[in-house]
CSV table of C-alpha atoms and ligand atoms in Angstrom, one decimal:
chain,number,residue,atom,x,y,z
P,24,MET,CA,-19.3,-27.6,-14.0
P,25,SER,CA,-17.3,-27.1,-17.1
P,26,THR,CA,-14.2,-29.2,-17.7
P,27,PHE,CA,-11.9,-26.2,-17.6
P,28,ASN,CA,-12.2,-23.1,-15.4
P,29,ALA,CA,-10.2,-19.9,-15.6
P,30,PRO,CA,-7.4,-19.8,-13.0
P,31,LYS,CA,-8.6,-18.7,-9.5
P,32,GLY,CA,-8.9,-15.1,-8.8
P,33,ILE,CA,-9.0,-13.8,-12.3
P,34,PRO,CA,-11.9,-11.6,-13.5
P,35,GLU,CA,-13.1,-12.1,-17.1
P,36,TYR,CA,-15.0,-9.5,-19.0
P,37,PHE,CA,-17.4,-10.5,-21.8
P,38,PRO,CA,-20.3,-8.8,-23.5
P,39,PRO,CA,-22.3,-6.9,-22.6
P,40,SER,CA,-20.3,-5.8,-19.4
P,41,SER,CA,-16.9,-5.9,-21.2
P,42,ALA,CA,-18.0,-2.6,-22.8
P,43,GLY,CA,-17.7,-1.0,-19.4
P,44,PHE,CA,-14.2,-2.4,-18.9
P,45,LEU,CA,-13.1,-0.9,-22.2
P,46,ALA,CA,-14.8,2.4,-21.4
P,47,VAL,CA,-13.0,2.7,-18.1
P,48,ARG,CA,-9.6,1.8,-19.6
P,49,ASP,CA,-10.1,4.3,-22.5
P,50,ALA,CA,-11.2,7.1,-20.2
P,51,LEU,CA,-8.1,6.7,-18.1
P,52,THR,CA,-5.8,6.5,-21.0
P,53,ASP,CA,-7.5,9.5,-22.8
P,54,SER,CA,-6.7,11.6,-19.8
P,55,ALA,CA,-3.0,10.6,-20.0
P,56,ARG,CA,-2.9,11.3,-23.8
P,57,ARG,CA,-4.4,14.7,-23.3
P,58,ALA,CA,-1.5,15.6,-21.0
P,59,GLY,CA,1.2,14.5,-23.6
P,60,TYR,CA,1.9,11.0,-22.5
P,61,GLY,CA,3.0,8.6,-25.3
P,62,TYR,CA,2.2,4.9,-25.3
P,63,ILE,CA,4.7,2.2,-24.3
P,64,GLU,CA,4.1,-1.5,-24.9
P,65,LEU,CA,6.1,-3.6,-22.4
P,66,PRO,CA,6.9,-7.3,-22.0
P,67,ILE,CA,4.4,-9.2,-19.8
P,68,PHE,CA,7.4,-11.0,-18.2
P,69,GLU,CA,10.8,-9.8,-17.3
P,70,ASP,CA,14.0,-11.0,-15.6
P,71,THR,CA,13.1,-11.8,-12.0
P,72,ALA,CA,16.0,-9.7,-10.7
P,73,LEU,CA,14.5,-6.5,-12.2
P,74,PHE,CA,11.5,-6.7,-9.8
P,75,ALA,CA,13.5,-8.0,-6.8
P,76,ARG,CA,15.7,-4.9,-7.2
P,77,GLY,CA,13.2,-2.4,-8.5
P,78,VAL,CA,10.2,-3.2,-6.3
P,79,GLY,CA,12.2,-4.2,-3.2
P,80,GLU,CA,13.4,-7.5,-1.7
P,81,SER,CA,11.5,-7.1,1.5
P,82,THR,CA,8.1,-6.2,0.0
P,83,ASP,CA,5.1,-8.6,0.1
P,84,VAL,CA,4.9,-8.2,-3.7
P,85,VAL,CA,8.4,-9.7,-4.1
P,86,THR,CA,8.5,-12.1,-1.2
P,87,LYS,CA,5.0,-13.6,-1.5
P,88,GLU,CA,3.2,-12.6,-4.6
P,89,MET,CA,5.3,-13.0,-7.7
P,90,TYR,CA,4.6,-15.6,-10.4
P,91,THR,CA,8.2,-16.7,-11.0
P,92,PHE,CA,9.4,-19.6,-13.1
P,93,ASP,CA,12.4,-20.8,-15.0
P,94,ASP,CA,11.9,-20.7,-18.8
P,95,ARG,CA,13.2,-23.5,-21.0
P,96,GLY,CA,16.6,-21.9,-21.1
P,97,GLY,CA,16.9,-21.9,-17.4
P,98,ARG,CA,16.5,-18.2,-16.8
P,99,SER,CA,14.3,-17.0,-14.0
P,100,VAL,CA,11.5,-14.9,-15.3
P,101,THR,CA,8.5,-13.3,-13.5
P,102,LEU,CA,5.1,-12.2,-14.8
P,103,ARG,CA,5.1,-8.4,-14.2
P,104,PRO,CA,3.5,-7.5,-10.8
P,105,GLU,CA,3.6,-3.8,-11.6
P,106,GLY,CA,4.7,-1.5,-14.4
P,107,THR,CA,7.2,1.0,-13.1
P,108,ALA,CA,10.3,-1.2,-13.0
P,109,GLY,CA,9.7,-2.4,-16.6
P,110,VAL,CA,9.2,1.2,-17.8
P,111,ILE,CA,12.5,2.4,-16.2
P,112,ARG,CA,14.3,-0.7,-17.6
P,113,SER,CA,13.1,0.1,-21.1
P,114,VAL,CA,13.9,3.8,-20.8
P,115,ILE,CA,17.5,3.0,-19.7
P,116,GLU,CA,17.9,0.2,-22.3
P,117,HIS,CA,16.7,2.4,-25.2
P,118,GLY,CA,18.3,5.6,-24.1
P,119,LEU,CA,14.9,7.5,-23.9
P,120,ASP,CA,16.4,9.6,-21.1
P,121,ARG,CA,19.0,11.1,-23.5
P,122,GLY,CA,16.3,13.1,-25.3
P,123,GLN,CA,13.9,15.7,-24.0
P,124,LEU,CA,12.9,15.5,-20.4
P,125,PRO,CA,10.6,14.6,-18.8
P,126,VAL,CA,10.0,11.3,-20.7
P,127,LYS,CA,6.2,10.9,-20.4
P,128,LEU,CA,4.8,7.4,-21.0
P,129,TYR,CA,1.6,5.6,-20.4
P,130,TYR,CA,0.8,1.9,-20.5
P,131,THR,CA,-2.1,-0.4,-19.9
P,132,GLY,CA,-2.6,-4.1,-19.5
P,133,PRO,CA,-2.6,-7.1,-17.1
P,134,PHE,CA,-0.3,-7.4,-14.0
P,135,PHE,CA,0.0,-10.5,-11.8
P,136,ARG,CA,0.1,-10.9,-8.1
P,137,TYR,CA,-0.5,-14.1,-6.2
P,138,GLU,CA,-2.8,-12.5,-3.6
P,139,ARG,CA,-5.7,-14.0,-1.7
P,140,PRO,CA,-8.6,-13.5,-4.1
P,141,GLN,CA,-11.6,-11.5,-2.9
P,142,ALA,CA,-13.9,-8.9,-4.3
P,143,GLY,CA,-11.7,-6.3,-6.0
P,144,ARG,CA,-8.5,-8.2,-5.3
P,145,TYR,CA,-7.4,-10.4,-8.1
P,146,ARG,CA,-4.4,-12.4,-9.2
P,147,GLN,CA,-4.5,-10.9,-12.7
P,148,LEU,CA,-5.3,-7.2,-12.3
P,149,GLN,CA,-5.6,-4.5,-15.0
P,150,GLN,CA,-3.9,-1.1,-14.7
P,151,VAL,CA,-3.6,2.1,-16.6
P,152,GLY,CA,-0.3,3.7,-15.6
P,153,ILE,CA,1.8,6.7,-16.4
P,154,GLU,CA,5.4,7.6,-15.7
P,155,ALA,CA,7.0,11.1,-16.0
P,156,ILE,CA,10.8,10.6,-15.8
P,157,GLY,CA,13.8,12.9,-15.5
P,158,VAL,CA,12.5,16.1,-14.0
P,159,ASP,CA,12.2,16.8,-10.3
P,160,ASP,CA,9.5,19.4,-10.2
P,161,PRO,CA,6.5,19.4,-7.8
P,162,ALA,CA,4.4,20.9,-10.6
P,163,LEU,CA,5.0,17.6,-12.5
P,164,ASP,CA,3.9,15.7,-9.4
P,165,ALA,CA,0.7,17.7,-9.4
P,166,GLU,CA,0.1,17.0,-13.1
P,167,VAL,CA,0.3,13.3,-12.5
P,168,ILE,CA,-2.2,13.4,-9.7
P,169,ALA,CA,-4.5,15.7,-11.8
P,170,VAL,CA,-4.3,13.3,-14.8
P,171,ALA,CA,-5.6,10.5,-12.5
P,172,ASP,CA,-8.3,12.7,-11.0
P,173,GLN,CA,-9.4,13.9,-14.4
P,174,GLY,CA,-9.6,10.3,-15.7
P,175,PHE,CA,-11.9,9.3,-12.8
P,176,ARG,CA,-13.9,12.4,-13.1
P,177,SER,CA,-14.5,12.0,-16.8
P,178,LEU,CA,-16.2,8.7,-16.0
P,179,GLY,CA,-18.5,10.6,-13.6
P,180,LEU,CA,-17.0,9.1,-10.4
P,181,THR,CA,-17.4,11.3,-7.3
P,182,GLY,CA,-17.2,9.0,-4.3
P,183,TYR,CA,-13.4,9.0,-3.9
P,184,ARG,CA,-10.7,11.1,-2.3
P,185,VAL,CA,-7.1,11.7,-2.9
P,186,GLU,CA,-4.8,10.9,0.0
P,187,LEU,CA,-1.4,12.5,0.0
P,188,THR,CA,1.8,12.5,1.9
P,189,SER,CA,5.6,12.8,1.6
P,190,LEU,CA,8.0,10.0,2.4
P,191,GLY,CA,11.1,12.2,2.3
P,192,ASP,CA,14.3,11.3,0.5
P,193,GLN,CA,17.7,9.7,1.2
P,194,ASP,CA,18.7,12.7,3.2
P,195,CYS,CA,15.9,12.9,5.7
P,196,ARG,CA,14.3,9.4,5.7
P,197,PRO,CA,17.1,7.4,7.4
P,198,ALA,CA,17.2,9.8,10.4
P,199,TYR,CA,13.4,9.7,10.7
P,200,ARG,CA,13.4,5.9,10.4
P,201,ALA,CA,15.9,5.7,13.3
P,202,LYS,CA,13.8,8.0,15.4
P,203,LEU,CA,10.7,6.0,14.7
P,204,GLN,CA,12.5,2.7,15.5
P,205,GLU,CA,13.6,4.2,18.7
P,206,PHE,CA,10.0,5.1,19.6
P,207,LEU,CA,8.7,1.7,18.6
P,208,SER,CA,11.3,-0.2,20.5
P,209,ALA,CA,10.0,1.4,23.8
P,210,LEU,CA,6.5,0.0,23.2
P,211,PRO,CA,5.1,-3.3,24.4
P,212,LEU,CA,4.7,-4.8,20.9
P,213,ASP,CA,4.3,-8.5,20.2
P,214,GLU,CA,7.2,-10.4,18.6
P,215,GLN,CA,5.9,-10.3,15.1
P,216,THR,CA,5.3,-6.5,15.1
P,217,ARG,CA,8.6,-6.0,16.7
P,218,HIS,CA,10.2,-7.8,13.9
P,219,ARG,CA,8.3,-5.7,11.4
P,220,ALA,CA,9.4,-2.6,13.1
P,221,GLU,CA,13.0,-3.6,12.4
P,222,ILE,CA,12.5,-4.3,8.7
P,223,ASN,CA,9.9,-1.7,7.8
P,224,PRO,CA,8.9,0.5,10.8
P,225,LEU,CA,6.6,2.6,8.6
P,226,ARG,CA,4.3,-0.4,8.2
P,227,VAL,CA,3.7,-0.5,12.0
P,228,LEU,CA,2.1,3.0,11.7
P,229,ASP,CA,-0.5,1.6,9.3
P,230,ASP,CA,-1.4,-1.4,11.6
P,231,LYS,CA,-5.2,-2.0,11.5
P,232,ARG,CA,-5.4,-3.4,15.1
P,233,ALA,CA,-7.0,-0.9,17.5
P,234,GLU,CA,-4.5,-1.7,20.3
P,235,VAL,CA,-1.5,-1.1,18.1
P,236,ARG,CA,-3.1,2.0,16.7
P,237,ALA,CA,-3.5,3.4,20.3
P,238,LEU,CA,0.2,2.6,21.0
P,239,VAL,CA,1.5,4.4,18.0
P,240,GLU,CA,-0.8,7.4,18.2
P,241,ASP,CA,2.0,9.7,19.3
P,242,ALA,CA,4.7,8.2,17.0
P,243,PRO,CA,6.8,10.7,15.1
P,244,LEU,CA,5.6,11.2,11.5
P,245,MET,CA,7.7,11.6,8.4
P,246,VAL,CA,5.9,14.8,7.3
P,247,ASN,CA,7.2,16.5,10.5
P,248,HIS,CA,10.8,15.4,9.9
P,249,LEU,CA,11.3,16.4,6.2
P,250,CYS,CA,14.5,18.1,5.2
P,251,GLU,CA,14.2,21.6,3.9
P,252,ARG,CA,14.2,20.5,0.2
P,253,CYS,CA,11.5,17.8,0.7
P,254,ALA,CA,9.4,20.2,2.8
P,255,GLN,CA,9.5,22.8,0.1
P,256,HIS,CA,8.7,20.2,-2.6
P,257,TYR,CA,5.7,19.1,-0.6
P,258,ALA,CA,4.4,22.6,0.1
P,259,SER,CA,4.7,23.5,-3.5
P,260,LEU,CA,2.9,20.4,-4.6
P,261,LYS,CA,0.0,21.2,-2.3
P,262,ALA,CA,-0.2,24.7,-3.6
P,263,THR,CA,-0.3,23.6,-7.2
P,264,LEU,CA,-3.0,21.0,-6.5
P,265,GLU,CA,-5.0,23.8,-5.0
P,266,ASP,CA,-4.5,25.9,-8.2
P,267,LEU,CA,-5.6,22.9,-10.3
P,268,GLY,CA,-8.7,22.5,-8.2
P,269,VAL,CA,-7.7,18.9,-7.1
P,270,LYS,CA,-8.9,18.3,-3.5
P,271,TYR,CA,-6.8,16.1,-1.3
P,272,THR,CA,-6.6,14.9,2.2
P,273,GLU,CA,-3.2,14.4,3.9
P,274,ASN,CA,-2.6,11.0,5.3
P,275,PRO,CA,0.8,11.0,7.0
P,276,ARG,CA,0.5,7.3,7.9
P,277,MET,CA,0.1,6.1,4.3
P,278,VAL,CA,2.1,3.0,3.5
P,279,ARG,CA,2.6,1.9,0.0
P,280,GLY,CA,3.4,-1.7,-0.9
P,281,LEU,CA,6.4,-0.9,-3.1
P,282,ASP,CA,9.8,0.2,-1.8
P,283,TYR,CA,10.9,2.7,-4.5
P,284,TYR,CA,8.9,5.7,-3.3
P,285,THR,CA,10.5,9.0,-2.2
P,286,LYS,CA,8.9,12.4,-1.5
P,287,THR,CA,5.3,12.6,-3.0
P,288,THR,CA,3.1,9.6,-2.5
P,289,PHE,CA,-0.6,9.4,-3.0
P,290,GLU,CA,-3.6,7.1,-3.2
P,291,PHE,CA,-7.1,7.4,-4.7
P,292,VAL,CA,-9.4,5.8,-2.2
P,293,HIS,CA,-13.1,5.0,-3.0
P,294,ASP,CA,-15.5,4.7,-0.1
P,295,GLY,CA,-17.9,2.3,-1.7
P,296,LEU,CA,-15.5,-0.6,-2.2
P,297,GLY,CA,-15.0,-2.1,1.3
P,298,ALA,CA,-11.5,-3.4,2.1
P,299,GLN,CA,-10.1,-3.1,-1.4
P,300,SER,CA,-10.7,0.6,-1.5
P,301,GLY,CA,-7.6,1.8,-3.5
P,302,ILE,CA,-8.6,2.6,-7.0
P,303,GLY,CA,-5.2,4.0,-7.8
P,304,GLY,CA,-1.9,5.0,-6.3
P,305,GLY,CA,1.5,6.2,-7.1
P,306,GLY,CA,4.3,8.6,-6.2
P,307,ARG,CA,7.8,9.8,-6.9
P,308,TYR,CA,10.8,7.4,-7.1
P,309,ASP,CA,14.0,9.4,-7.3
P,310,GLY,CA,16.4,6.5,-6.6
P,311,LEU,CA,14.9,3.9,-8.9
P,312,MET,CA,16.7,4.6,-12.2
P,313,ALA,CA,20.1,4.6,-10.6
P,314,GLU,CA,19.2,1.4,-8.7
P,315,LEU,CA,18.5,-0.2,-12.0
P,316,GLY,CA,21.8,0.8,-13.5
P,317,GLY,CA,20.7,4.1,-15.2
P,318,GLN,CA,21.4,7.8,-14.6
P,319,GLU,CA,20.6,9.6,-11.4
P,320,LEU,CA,17.2,10.7,-12.6
P,321,GLY,CA,14.0,10.8,-10.7
P,322,GLY,CA,10.4,10.2,-11.8
P,323,ILE,CA,6.8,10.1,-10.8
P,324,GLY,CA,3.9,8.1,-11.9
P,325,PHE,CA,0.7,6.2,-11.0
P,326,GLY,CA,-1.1,2.9,-11.5
P,327,LEU,CA,-4.9,3.0,-11.7
P,328,GLY,CA,-6.8,-0.2,-11.1
P,329,VAL,CA,-9.2,-0.7,-14.1
P,330,ASP,CA,-11.1,-3.6,-12.4
P,331,ARG,CA,-11.7,-1.6,-9.2
P,332,THR,CA,-12.6,1.6,-11.1
P,333,LEU,CA,-15.3,-0.4,-12.9
P,334,LEU,CA,-16.6,-1.8,-9.6
P,335,ALA,CA,-16.6,1.8,-8.2
P,336,ALA,CA,-18.7,2.9,-11.1
P,337,GLU,CA,-21.1,0.1,-10.5
P,338,VAL,CA,-21.4,1.0,-6.8
P,339,GLU,CA,-22.1,4.7,-7.8
P,340,GLY,CA,-24.7,3.5,-10.2
P,341,ILE,CA,-23.0,5.1,-13.2
P,342,PRO,CA,-23.9,3.4,-16.5
P,343,ILE,CA,-20.7,3.2,-18.5
P,344,GLY,CA,-19.9,1.6,-21.8
P,345,GLU,CA,-22.7,0.7,-24.0
P,346,ALA,CA,-22.3,-2.7,-25.6
P,347,ALA,CA,-21.7,-2.1,-29.3
P,348,ARG,CA,-24.9,-3.1,-30.9
P,349,CYS,CA,-25.0,-3.5,-34.7
P,350,GLU,CA,-26.9,-1.0,-36.8
P,351,VAL,CA,-27.9,-3.3,-39.7
P,352,TYR,CA,-28.9,-6.9,-39.5
P,353,CYS,CA,-28.9,-8.8,-42.8
P,354,VAL,CA,-31.3,-11.7,-43.2
P,355,PRO,CA,-30.6,-14.0,-46.2
P,356,ILE,CA,-33.0,-16.7,-47.2
P,357,GLY,CA,-31.1,-19.2,-49.3
P,358,ALA,CA,-27.5,-19.8,-50.3
P,359,ALA,CA,-27.4,-17.3,-53.2
P,360,ALA,CA,-29.0,-14.6,-51.1
P,361,LYS,CA,-26.4,-15.2,-48.4
P,362,ARG,CA,-23.5,-14.7,-50.8
P,363,ARG,CA,-25.0,-11.5,-52.0
P,364,LEU,CA,-25.8,-10.1,-48.6
P,365,ALA,CA,-22.4,-11.1,-47.2
P,366,ALA,CA,-20.9,-8.9,-49.9
P,367,ILE,CA,-23.2,-6.0,-49.1
P,368,ALA,CA,-22.5,-6.4,-45.4
P,369,GLY,CA,-18.8,-6.3,-46.2
P,370,ARG,CA,-19.2,-3.0,-48.1
P,371,LEU,CA,-21.3,-1.5,-45.3
P,372,ARG,CA,-18.6,-2.4,-42.7
P,373,ALA,CA,-16.0,-0.9,-44.9
P,374,SER,CA,-18.0,2.3,-44.8
P,375,GLY,CA,-17.7,2.2,-41.0
P,376,ARG,CA,-21.1,0.7,-40.1
P,377,ARG,CA,-21.7,-2.0,-37.6
P,378,VAL,CA,-23.3,-4.9,-39.5
P,379,ASP,CA,-24.2,-8.5,-38.7
P,380,LEU,CA,-25.7,-11.3,-40.7
P,381,ALA,CA,-28.0,-14.3,-39.8
P,382,TYR,CA,-25.7,-17.3,-40.2
P,383,GLY,CA,-26.7,-20.9,-40.0
P,384,ASP,CA,-29.5,-21.0,-42.6
P,385,ARG,CA,-32.3,-20.2,-40.2
P,386,GLY,CA,-35.8,-19.7,-41.5
P,387,LEU,CA,-37.3,-16.2,-42.0
P,388,LYS,CA,-39.1,-16.2,-38.6
P,389,GLY,CA,-36.0,-17.3,-36.5
P,390,ALA,CA,-33.8,-14.9,-38.4
P,391,MET,CA,-36.2,-11.9,-37.9
P,392,LYS,CA,-36.2,-12.7,-34.2
P,393,ALA,CA,-32.4,-12.6,-34.1
P,394,ALA,CA,-32.6,-9.3,-36.0
P,395,ASP,CA,-34.9,-7.9,-33.2
P,396,ARG,CA,-32.6,-9.2,-30.5
P,397,SER,CA,-29.5,-7.7,-32.1
P,398,GLY,CA,-30.7,-4.2,-31.3
P,399,ALA,CA,-30.1,-3.1,-35.0
P,400,ARG,CA,-32.2,-0.3,-36.4
P,401,LEU,CA,-32.5,-1.8,-39.9
P,402,ALA,CA,-32.9,-5.3,-41.3
P,403,LEU,CA,-32.0,-6.0,-44.9
P,404,VAL,CA,-33.9,-9.1,-46.0
P,405,LEU,CA,-33.2,-11.0,-49.2
P,406,GLY,CA,-34.8,-14.1,-50.5
P,407,ASP,CA,-34.3,-16.1,-53.7
P,408,ARG,CA,-37.3,-14.5,-55.4
P,409,ASP,CA,-36.0,-11.0,-54.5
P,410,LEU,CA,-32.7,-11.9,-56.1
P,411,GLU,CA,-34.5,-12.5,-59.4
P,412,SER,CA,-36.1,-9.1,-59.3
P,413,GLY,CA,-32.9,-7.5,-58.2
P,414,THR,CA,-34.4,-6.0,-55.0
P,415,ALA,CA,-34.3,-6.5,-51.2
P,416,ALA,CA,-36.6,-5.5,-48.4
P,417,LEU,CA,-35.4,-2.9,-46.0
P,418,LYS,CA,-37.2,-3.0,-42.7
P,419,ASN,CA,-37.0,-0.3,-40.0
P,420,LEU,CA,-37.0,-2.4,-36.8
P,421,GLU,CA,-37.9,0.6,-34.6
P,422,THR,CA,-41.0,1.7,-36.6
P,423,GLY,CA,-41.9,-1.5,-38.5
P,424,ASP,CA,-41.9,0.4,-41.8
P,425,GLN,CA,-40.7,-1.6,-44.7
P,426,SER,CA,-39.6,-0.5,-48.2
P,427,THR,CA,-38.2,-2.2,-51.3
P,428,VAL,CA,-34.7,-1.2,-52.4
P,429,SER,CA,-32.7,-2.0,-55.5
P,430,LEU,CA,-30.0,-4.5,-54.7
P,431,ASP,CA,-27.4,-2.5,-56.8
P,432,ALA,CA,-28.2,0.6,-54.7
P,433,ALA,CA,-28.7,-1.2,-51.4
P,434,VAL,CA,-25.5,0.0,-49.8
P,435,GLU,CA,-26.1,3.6,-50.7
P,436,GLU,CA,-29.7,3.4,-49.6
P,437,VAL,CA,-28.9,1.9,-46.2
P,438,LEU,CA,-26.2,4.5,-45.6
P,439,ARG,CA,-28.6,7.2,-46.5
P,440,VAL,CA,-31.2,6.0,-44.1
P,441,LEU,CA,-28.6,5.6,-41.3
P,442,ASN,CA,-27.2,9.1,-42.0
P,443,ASP,CA,-30.7,10.6,-41.9
P,444,GLY,CA,-30.9,9.4,-38.3
M,530,HAM,P1,-0.1,-0.3,-6.6
M,530,HAM,O1,-0.6,0.6,-5.6
M,530,HAM,O2,0.6,-1.5,-6.2
M,530,HAM,O3,0.9,0.6,-7.5
M,530,HAM,O4,-1.2,-0.6,-7.7
M,530,HAM,C1,-1.9,0.4,-8.3
M,530,HAM,C2,-3.4,0.1,-8.3
M,530,HAM,O5,-3.6,-1.2,-9.0
M,530,HAM,C3,-4.1,-0.1,-7.0
M,530,HAM,O6,-4.5,1.2,-6.5
M,530,HAM,C4,-5.3,-0.9,-7.3
M,530,HAM,O7,-6.3,-0.1,-7.8
M,530,HAM,C5,-4.8,-1.8,-8.4
M,530,HAM,N1,-4.4,-3.1,-7.9
M,530,HAM,C6,-3.3,-3.5,-7.2
M,530,HAM,N2,-3.3,-4.8,-6.9
M,530,HAM,C7,-4.6,-5.2,-7.2
M,530,HAM,C8,-5.2,-6.5,-7.1
M,530,HAM,N3,-4.6,-7.6,-6.6
M,530,HAM,N4,-6.5,-6.6,-7.6
M,530,HAM,C9,-7.1,-5.6,-8.2
M,530,HAM,N5,-6.5,-4.4,-8.3
M,530,HAM,C10,-5.3,-4.2,-7.9
M,530,HAM,C11,1.7,0.2,-8.5
M,530,HAM,O8,1.5,-0.9,-9.1
M,530,HAM,C12,2.7,1.2,-9.0
M,530,HAM,N6,3.5,0.6,-10.1
M,530,HAM,C13,2.1,2.5,-9.3
M,530,HAM,C14,3.1,3.5,-9.7
M,530,HAM,C15,3.4,3.9,-11.0
M,530,HAM,N7,3.9,4.2,-8.9
M,530,HAM,C16,4.6,5.0,-9.6
M,530,HAM,N8,4.4,4.8,-10.9
């Protein structure tokens, strides 16, 4: 047992497996960049009220899962549980919505939710997210879904599906909600479920218990009660996804954990992950900007779970992210040789090569063992006697071949050998 442990429920990534983490994150952000999304770096904590208003007062995220505390000035701040509210706050604050629309942004980093930790469910989770703000166009919704799909596909993932639905808007949802509540109130539900039906009736449709499922089997569904505008938006989105070759399944009972969604909502579900199967999710949020004090502009985006995507790749047996091995390992024997090799290593690194050096004044044997273990192709060995003659030994660790190189030309010679493959 070490004296200190990381806080509970937080995955840490270190070599060699951290290379996989970076590869997943970079593949997902690459997909966003290729579609014209620009990077936004956001605060890790914000005014608590931003999330209460943005994410929704009655959501589990806000009522049970936020890391909220007073700072030393007595302001209530919260570690960001998600990215969308912060992006919209920043867009409003800096007037980004006064330029060309849509504003297309991507972000990546840690988010914090006080959830019950288990495999794939963490208290510090990593997301790559995008938001496209200011244009209400189903083709843009399709783009957002396609960017996520492309990101997953570029990693070689195949064992997931896209679930899709429409949650309607402020015109059609209230009437549907009333209809659903009326249906639910006639059912023999337990007290707690009845209470849930009053606050968030859609949640009851997603109940995992078989007896509740049976009761709500014939419940009215939002997709069958969309207003004309929302129905057209949904139909056009589906047609565009087909044009783009993105396969989807409709899930009219989908429930998202955040309150801001309108119209298009989607989830990427991976079958190999057990209970925590959502590797990404998102949707349209046409009322959020106005709710946060900005213009009446809508938007759409996603958050993809980097941790869960990495788990999914492991489950599918996809090797991703090779740990960066060094190419040249320098072995100095003696203090003067170390100074000279450190300088040579510096020049090789400046030329873009990955170079390491045996520190700690080990003997030749131990240092050569370290060179082998490093995975480097070449070892550059320098002892005091070589220094006098102005040469070093260059050993090819793959073939065992060894040659003598002039110290003054050592950098060029090493670069030449590496370039020759
Ligand atoms: P979300 O569905 O709450 O959406 O989270 C997005 C993804 O983050 C999930 O699909 C999952 O992969 C990952 N995730 C969430 N919670 C955890 C956790 N406790 N442990 C590990 N992974 C987790 C959002 O956050 C929205 N802001 C997405 C969005 C952007 N909607 C519109 N724009």
